[in-house]
Amino acid sequence: MSASFSLALNAAREAAASQHYPQGALYVVATPIGNLADISLRALHLLQLADAVACEDTRHTQALLRAYGIDKTAAQLMAVHQHNEAEAAQAVIERLRQGQRVAYASDAGTPAVSDPGARLVSAVREAGLRVVPMPGASSVTAALSVAGAMGDDGAFVFAGFLPAKAMEREAAVGALAQEVRAVVLLEAPHRIEALARALAALGARAITVGRELTKQFEEVATVPCAQLPAWLAADPQRTRGEFALVLHAAPEAPQGDEGLRVLALLLKELPVKSAVKLAAEITGAPRNELYEAALKIKGMDAPGSESGAGSSSPA
């Protein structure tokens, strides 16, 4: 433990020790996604206070705790990962029923967000026991905060890891093409190139890549989806590390452009007046503007001109 974390432990006790930490509760603890300093004072205090620490990887968590100067015995560390989560949850519940405080930490970031923990939390709640959040680091919110990717409504979708199989991944990307909100994706280094090739189908839509967020070689870049494979290939280092990507919200098409697009399609099948009427109803674009555009598309003269004296604008 460095001297700085010794001071942090003291600060944690000063800031958080007077707060209430009920017994018989599961504490869901967010841990750093890379930078060890991204740990909250409450989390540090709770990890010292906890009777047991359930974790995705006991060796990883033991090393993390020791870096902060927190000592837990092997008996106090419980392995709860994706392969044993349902069974291990029962062991956690037994400790909680004994009045113990149990902290749960995945390897990095906030548990249960594309990490183990969701089934554990569900089992604890179903047992009628309390679950307490200890918020902190998250690659999802870290990527969103620097992407500038959300629309005016501030909405986004968390998609996490797309399917590993090529056909399923391409189908998922096809669905993303219809999603107008910002979308957060996660990916591992050995699959990032395959994901980039699939996302290239989204063309000019912008995507922000967050690589190795909070770490020494952190990199954040925004490129059109079509250029993502080339961006990765430009530097061998860019395929290394963990990735959080934000597909930007789809830009709203100007109403006039949408009206003209719909109008052009309808004119292929319908007379001018019918096409104009339907295009106006579908898009809300002004009917008179659509009528004038339709005449130009059809190569007809506007009403009132010498050759078009017999024409009339739509009602």
Tab-separated table of N, CA, C and O in Angstrom, residues 30 46 49 58 72 145 156 160 203 254 261 277 281:
chain	number	residue	atom	x	y	z
A	30	ALA	N	-18.935	-0.876	-6.364
A	30	ALA	CA	-18.248	-0.572	-7.624
A	30	ALA	C	-16.760	-0.395	-7.347
A	30	ALA	O	-16.373	0.303	-6.414
A	46	LEU	N	-16.496	0.539	3.659
A	46	LEU	CA	-17.328	-0.664	3.703
A	46	LEU	C	-16.491	-1.923	3.515
A	46	LEU	O	-16.717	-2.937	4.187
A	49	LEU	N	-15.062	-2.763	6.692
A	49	LEU	CA	-16.071	-3.154	7.661
A	49	LEU	C	-16.678	-4.527	7.373
A	49	LEU	O	-17.110	-5.236	8.292
A	58	THR	N	-11.298	-14.260	-6.585
A	58	THR	CA	-10.754	-13.995	-5.246
A	58	THR	C	-9.324	-13.488	-5.297
A	58	THR	O	-8.936	-12.629	-4.508
A	72	LYS	N	-8.018	-9.156	4.320
A	72	LYS	CA	-9.091	-10.123	4.521
A	72	LYS	C	-8.483	-11.521	4.454
A	72	LYS	O	-7.615	-11.786	3.609
A	145	SER	N	-19.985	9.984	-20.883
A	145	SER	CA	-19.676	11.331	-20.416
A	145	SER	C	-18.737	12.083	-21.348
A	145	SER	O	-18.723	13.318	-21.338
A	156	PHE	N	-30.432	6.964	-23.819
A	156	PHE	CA	-29.480	6.036	-24.414
A	156	PHE	C	-29.909	4.606	-24.100
A	156	PHE	O	-30.728	4.365	-23.214
A	160	GLY	N	-24.449	-3.543	-24.231
A	160	GLY	CA	-23.409	-4.431	-23.722
A	160	GLY	C	-22.664	-5.145	-24.830
A	160	GLY	O	-22.362	-4.562	-25.883
A	203	GLY	N	-22.375	2.941	-41.803
A	203	GLY	CA	-21.973	4.054	-42.660
A	203	GLY	C	-21.487	5.290	-41.939
A	203	GLY	O	-20.547	5.254	-41.152
A	254	PRO	N	-34.037	16.431	-41.667
A	254	PRO	CA	-34.887	17.615	-41.814
A	254	PRO	C	-36.238	17.221	-42.381
A	254	PRO	O	-36.334	16.361	-43.260
A	261	ARG	N	-38.350	12.863	-49.875
A	261	ARG	CA	-38.019	11.445	-50.069
A	261	ARG	C	-39.293	10.613	-50.235
A	261	ARG	O	-39.406	9.787	-51.146
A	277	LYS	N	-50.811	14.558	-51.472
A	277	LYS	CA	-51.710	14.433	-50.321
A	277	LYS	C	-51.163	13.426	-49.304
A	277	LYS	O	-51.087	13.703	-48.100
A	281	GLU	N	-49.537	13.990	-45.454
A	281	GLU	CA	-50.119	13.334	-44.284
A	281	GLU	C	-49.081	12.494	-43.535
A	281	GLU	O	-49.079	12.430	-42.308
